[in-house]
Each structure stands twice: as structure tokens, then as C-alpha cells.
Tab-separated table of N, CA and C in Angstrom:
chain	number	residue	atom	x	y	z
A	1	MET	N	59.968	3.059	36.804
A	1	MET	CA	60.900	3.715	36.669
A	1	MET	C	60.260	5.416	36.226
A	2	ALA	N	59.593	5.310	35.366
A	2	ALA	CA	59.157	6.944	35.029
A	2	ALA	C	57.921	6.964	36.297
A	3	ASN	N	57.254	6.284	36.538
A	3	ASN	CA	56.289	6.759	37.964
A	3	ASN	C	57.030	7.277	39.001
A	4	LEU	N	58.400	6.873	39.356
A	4	LEU	CA	59.208	7.536	40.245
A	4	LEU	C	59.373	8.802	39.800
A	5	ILE	N	60.247	8.979	38.547
A	5	ILE	CA	60.350	10.299	38.233
A	5	ILE	C	59.429	11.315	38.033
A	6	VAL	N	58.140	10.561	37.694
A	6	VAL	CA	56.904	11.730	37.371
A	6	VAL	C	56.516	12.078	38.834
A	7	GLY	N	56.449	11.142	39.929
A	7	GLY	CA	56.132	11.413	41.143
A	7	GLY	C	56.911	12.425	42.018
A	8	LEU	N	58.230	12.302	41.715
A	8	LEU	CA	59.134	13.248	42.254
A	8	LEU	C	58.825	14.706	41.528
A	9	THR	N	58.815	14.924	40.415
A	9	THR	CA	59.005	15.989	39.740
A	9	THR	C	57.321	17.003	39.504
A	10	GLN	N	56.124	16.373	39.371
A	10	GLN	CA	55.185	16.963	39.357
A	10	GLN	C	54.210	17.179	40.358
A	11	ASP	N	53.589	18.271	40.266
A	11	ASP	CA	52.524	18.649	41.280
A	11	ASP	C	51.155	18.377	40.665
A	12	ASN	N	50.138	18.223	41.709
A	12	ASN	CA	48.895	18.427	41.136
A	12	ASN	C	48.395	19.637	41.160
A	13	THR	N	48.294	20.163	40.033
A	13	THR	CA	47.941	21.751	39.994
A	13	THR	C	46.577	21.741	39.038
A	14	THR	N	45.755	22.546	39.675
A	14	THR	CA	44.257	22.708	39.377
A	14	THR	C	43.707	24.253	39.187
A	15	VAL	N	43.346	24.505	38.319
A	15	VAL	CA	42.914	25.839	37.965
A	15	VAL	C	41.395	26.146	37.924
A	16	SER	N	41.074	27.419	38.587
A	16	SER	CA	39.741	27.266	38.798
A	16	SER	C	39.558	28.961	38.533
A	17	TYR	N	38.624	29.270	38.031
A	17	TYR	CA	38.142	30.843	37.631
A	17	TYR	C	37.004	31.340	38.870
A	18	ALA	N	37.462	32.258	39.482
A	18	ALA	CA	36.296	32.757	40.375
A	18	ALA	C	35.460	33.380	39.787
A	19	SER	N	34.367	33.945	40.446
A	19	SER	CA	33.390	34.396	39.817
A	19	SER	C	33.108	35.891	39.869
A	20	ASN	N	34.264	36.576	40.606
A	20	ASN	CA	34.290	37.634	40.856
A	20	ASN	C	34.904	38.418	40.152
A	21	GLY	N	35.552	37.494	38.725
A	21	GLY	CA	36.418	38.236	37.413
A	21	GLY	C	37.611	38.757	37.964
A	22	TYR	N	38.358	38.460	38.837
A	22	TYR	CA	39.612	38.707	39.323
A	22	TYR	C	40.918	37.814	38.705
A	23	GLY	N	40.336	36.900	37.603
A	23	GLY	CA	41.223	36.092	37.186
A	23	GLY	C	41.373	34.626	37.799
A	24	PRO	N	42.189	33.773	37.117
A	24	PRO	CA	42.386	32.356	37.556
A	24	PRO	C	42.884	32.016	39.119
A	25	MET	N	42.288	31.126	39.779
A	25	MET	CA	42.942	30.677	40.838
A	25	MET	C	43.990	29.345	40.926
A	26	VAL	N	44.751	29.463	41.119
A	26	VAL	CA	45.797	28.188	40.596
A	26	VAL	C	45.991	27.568	42.272
A	27	LYS	N	45.891	26.248	42.220
A	27	LYS	CA	46.106	25.848	43.895
A	27	LYS	C	46.917	24.737	43.197
A	28	SER	N	48.453	24.319	43.849
A	28	SER	CA	49.161	23.253	43.597
A	28	SER	C	49.297	22.425	44.939
A	29	GLU	N	49.325	21.296	44.671
A	29	GLU	CA	49.426	20.182	46.090
A	29	GLU	C	50.599	19.235	45.592
A	30	PRO	N	51.324	18.970	46.227
A	30	PRO	CA	52.548	17.908	45.933
A	30	PRO	C	51.689	16.612	45.505
A	31	THR	N	52.290	15.747	44.501
A	31	THR	CA	51.380	14.411	44.144
A	31	THR	C	51.885	13.514	45.304
A	32	GLY	N	50.660	12.469	45.476
A	32	GLY	CA	51.087	11.484	46.207
A	32	GLY	C	52.008	10.572	45.769
A	33	PHE	N	53.000	9.743	46.576
A	33	PHE	CA	54.147	9.104	45.873
A	33	PHE	C	53.462	7.431	45.667
A	34	THR	N	52.502	7.360	45.990
A	34	THR	CA	51.525	5.832	45.800
A	34	THR	C	52.134	5.293	44.261
A	35	ALA	N	51.808	6.063	43.314
A	35	ALA	CA	52.306	5.526	42.062
A	35	ALA	C	53.850	5.227	42.249
A	36	ALA	N	54.784	6.115	42.503
A	36	ALA	CA	56.305	5.954	42.107
A	36	ALA	C	56.591	4.773	43.314
A	37	ILE	N	55.837	4.734	44.642
A	37	ILE	CA	56.149	3.643	45.340
A	37	ILE	C	56.004	2.086	44.569
A	38	ILE	N	54.883	2.067	44.234
A	38	ILE	CA	54.324	0.760	43.448
A	38	ILE	C	54.801	0.522	42.327
A	39	GLY	N	55.634	1.521	41.581
A	39	GLY	CA	56.432	1.254	40.322
A	39	GLY	C	57.532	0.837	40.558
A	40	GLY	N	58.010	1.490	42.062
A	40	GLY	CA	59.555	0.955	42.455
A	40	GLY	C	59.815	-0.482	43.000
A	41	ALA	N	58.663	-0.574	43.688
A	41	ALA	CA	58.421	-1.982	44.225
A	41	ALA	C	58.406	-3.004	43.153
A	42	MET	N	57.630	-2.898	41.936
A	42	MET	CA	57.694	-3.563	40.993
A	42	MET	C	58.979	-3.859	40.086
A	43	ILE	N	59.702	-3.010	40.169
A	43	ILE	CA	60.974	-3.085	39.287
A	43	ILE	C	61.966	-3.781	40.302
A	44	ILE	N	61.805	-3.904	41.616
A	44	ILE	CA	62.803	-4.785	42.383
A	44	ILE	C	62.311	-5.956	42.573
A	45	ALA	N	60.834	-6.214	42.521
A	45	ALA	CA	60.597	-7.565	42.617
A	45	ALA	C	60.854	-8.171	41.094
A	46	SER	N	60.966	-7.922	39.812
A	46	SER	CA	61.227	-8.318	38.673
A	46	SER	C	62.537	-8.274	38.319
A	47	ILE	N	63.450	-8.138	39.422
A	47	ILE	CA	64.874	-8.604	39.121
A	47	ILE	C	64.970	-10.070	39.217
A	48	PRO	N	64.714	-10.748	40.640
A	48	PRO	CA	64.938	-12.031	40.484
A	48	PRO	C	64.102	-12.934	39.399
A	49	ILE	N	62.977	-12.563	39.133
A	49	ILE	CA	62.150	-13.366	37.863
A	49	ILE	C	63.166	-13.234	36.345
A	50	LYS	N	63.713	-11.872	36.367
A	50	LYS	CA	64.472	-11.756	35.183
A	50	LYS	C	65.680	-12.863	35.190
A	51	ILE	N	66.211	-12.677	36.389
A	51	ILE	CA	67.562	-13.682	36.881
A	51	ILE	C	67.136	-14.824	36.402
A	52	GLY	N	66.025	-15.417	36.975
A	52	GLY	CA	65.856	-16.775	37.062
A	52	GLY	C	65.391	-17.588	35.663
A	53	TYR	N	64.466	-16.322	34.684
A	53	TYR	CA	64.148	-16.776	33.781
A	53	TYR	C	65.163	-17.229	32.572
A	54	LEU	N	66.392	-16.692	32.536
A	54	LEU	CA	67.512	-17.043	31.596
A	54	LEU	C	67.951	-18.315	32.151
A	55	LYS	N	67.871	-18.892	33.293
A	55	LYS	CA	68.153	-19.980	33.803
A	55	LYS	C	67.377	-21.189	33.133
A	56	LYS	N	66.355	-20.872	33.485
A	56	LYS	CA	65.184	-21.858	33.028
A	56	LYS	C	65.175	-22.047	31.594
A	57	ILE	N	65.305	-20.925	30.927
A	57	ILE	CA	65.491	-21.454	29.362
A	57	ILE	C	66.675	-21.906	28.697
A	58	LYS	N	67.523	-21.826	29.639
A	58	LYS	CA	68.942	-22.574	29.051
A	58	LYS	C	68.788	-24.018	29.330
A	59	SER	N	68.029	-24.209	30.527
A	59	SER	CA	67.865	-25.574	31.088
A	59	SER	C	67.017	-26.470	30.313
A	60	ALA	N	65.764	-25.624	29.704
A	60	ALA	CA	64.850	-26.386	28.883
A	60	ALA	C	65.373	-26.445	27.624
A	61	ILE	N	66.054	-25.974	26.999
A	61	ILE	CA	66.665	-25.839	25.732
A	61	ILE	C	67.888	-27.167	25.489
A	62	ALA	N	68.518	-27.288	27.001
A	62	ALA	CA	69.013	-28.208	27.019
A	62	ALA	C	68.704	-29.641	27.263
A	63	LYS	N	67.656	-29.539	27.793
A	63	LYS	CA	66.579	-30.956	28.087
A	63	LYS	C	66.077	-31.267	26.738
A	64	TYR	N	65.571	-30.152	26.022
A	64	TYR	CA	64.838	-30.782	24.666
A	64	TYR	C	66.237	-31.068	23.563
A	65	ASN	N	67.222	-30.666	23.623
A	65	ASN	CA	68.319	-30.982	22.711
A	65	ASN	C	68.768	-32.310	23.331
A	66	ASP	N	69.089	-33.094	24.714
A	66	ASP	CA	69.668	-34.065	25.139
A	66	ASP	C	68.203	-35.116	24.391
A	67	GLY	N	67.192	-34.877	24.480
A	67	GLY	CA	66.241	-35.663	24.510
A	67	GLY	C	66.048	-35.829	22.658
A	68	LEU	N	66.368	-34.952	22.091
A	68	LEU	CA	66.702	-35.261	20.780
A	68	LEU	C	67.698	-36.117	20.348
A	69	VAL	N	68.867	-35.926	20.864
A	69	VAL	CA	70.044	-37.009	20.356
A	69	VAL	C	69.673	-38.579	20.866
A	70	GLU	N	69.099	-38.572	21.882
A	70	GLU	CA	68.596	-39.958	22.422
A	70	GLU	C	67.619	-40.379	21.483
A	71	ASN	N	66.520	-39.713	21.016
A	71	ASN	CA	65.767	-40.585	20.194
A	71	ASN	C	65.754	-40.277	18.650
A	72	TYR	N	66.819	-39.724	18.177
A	72	TYR	CA	66.910	-39.377	16.748
A	72	TYR	C	67.801	-40.778	16.360
A	73	LYS	N	67.052	-41.642	15.243
A	73	LYS	CA	67.750	-42.582	14.499
A	73	LYS	C	67.401	-42.119	12.950
A	74	PRO	N	68.659	-42.340	12.421
A	74	PRO	CA	68.853	-42.017	10.974
A	74	PRO	C	67.835	-43.272	10.397
A	75	GLY	N	66.979	-42.811	9.474
A	75	GLY	CA	66.362	-44.049	8.655
A	75	GLY	C	66.315	-43.627	7.112
A	76	THR	N	67.005	-44.647	6.795
A	76	THR	CA	67.042	-44.614	5.502
A	76	THR	C	66.064	-45.542	4.732
A	77	LYS	N	65.815	-44.748	3.491
A	77	LYS	CA	64.497	-45.430	2.708
A	77	LYS	C	64.889	-45.771	1.242
A	78	THR	N	64.843	-47.180	0.914
A	78	THR	CA	65.068	-47.322	-0.498
A	78	THR	C	63.924	-47.617	-0.982
A	79	THR	N	63.857	-47.158	-2.364
A	79	THR	CA	62.581	-47.348	-3.300
A	79	THR	C	63.013	-47.953	-4.795
A	80	LEU	N	62.358	-48.772	-5.478
A	80	LEU	CA	62.378	-49.082	-6.605
A	80	LEU	C	61.971	-48.465	-7.651
A	81	VAL	N	62.498	-47.330	-8.387
A	81	VAL	CA	61.938	-46.663	-9.463
A	81	VAL	C	61.971	-47.053	-10.737
A	82	ALA	N	60.497	-47.182	-11.422
A	82	ALA	CA	60.756	-47.674	-12.723
A	82	ALA	C	59.765	-46.849	-13.383
A	83	SER	N	60.125	-46.442	-14.789
A	83	SER	CA	59.254	-45.666	-15.924
A	83	SER	C	59.360	-46.870	-17.002
A	84	THR	N	58.892	-45.836	-18.023
A	84	THR	CA	58.765	-47.077	-19.195
A	84	THR	C	59.825	-47.470	-20.040
A	85	ASN	N	60.703	-46.316	-19.671
A	85	ASN	CA	62.277	-46.789	-20.447
A	85	ASN	C	63.422	-46.838	-19.493
A	86	GLN	N	63.173	-46.664	-18.416
A	86	GLN	CA	64.188	-46.744	-17.165
A	86	GLN	C	63.747	-47.260	-15.636
A	87	ILE	N	64.882	-47.901	-15.170
A	87	ILE	CA	64.785	-48.486	-14.061
A	87	ILE	C	65.737	-48.006	-13.104
A	88	GLY	N	65.522	-47.549	-11.691
A	88	GLY	CA	66.445	-47.278	-10.817
A	88	GLY	C	66.178	-47.647	-9.412
A	89	LEU	N	66.980	-47.146	-8.394
A	89	LEU	CA	66.904	-47.489	-7.336
A	89	LEU	C	67.531	-46.134	-6.294
A	90	LYS	N	66.409	-45.824	-5.627
A	90	LYS	CA	66.257	-44.422	-4.998
A	90	LYS	C	66.591	-44.454	-3.549
A	91	ILE	N	67.409	-43.889	-2.843
A	91	ILE	CA	68.082	-44.535	-1.496
A	91	ILE	C	68.050	-42.818	-1.209
A	92	GLU	N	67.046	-42.687	0.053
A	92	GLU	CA	66.743	-41.583	0.986
A	92	GLU	C	67.442	-41.767	2.257
A	93	PHE	N	68.269	-40.836	3.015
A	93	PHE	CA	68.648	-40.718	3.989
A	93	PHE	C	69.032	-39.221	4.641
């Protein structure tokens, strides 16, 4: 978008100094719109990519979460804990 604005509002201005001493010579030409056209085309081309990206992210997250539910099995772990003056049963889940 910035390329388009710059291309529409700026000129190619060159300043050269003549050898006869009469001051600077300013030459102004309109800029080519090549950069503005390329920038505009890139913006337009990115719209479908932006739309599709959100759908693909949501789909990937849903598939990942569904896989977690199918594969998740809560495992309990039971351990007998003993020290010099006590004994106990440790259950982790």
C-alpha cells in the first residue's frame, strides 16, 4: 500500500549544476508505476492466502485435540514408600 502512495505522490527529481555558474538545473520526471503496481498486486494476491490460513489453523488444532482425546489414558502409579521409621503407599494420577 505504501508503494502505491509513494508512486502516486512523488517525482524523480534530479538536480545538476551547470558549468556556466547560473545555478542549479532541476529536472523532474514522473515516477514509473511499476513498484506501485507490483505492491498492489501483492496485496490483492495475499487476501485469499490470509483467509485460507485461519481455516487451516483451526482445522489443524481440531485434529490435534481429537487425537489427544483418543490417545489419552490416565495412568495411575502406585509406589510403596519406606524409610527407617515409616512406611506408606504413594499413588500418583
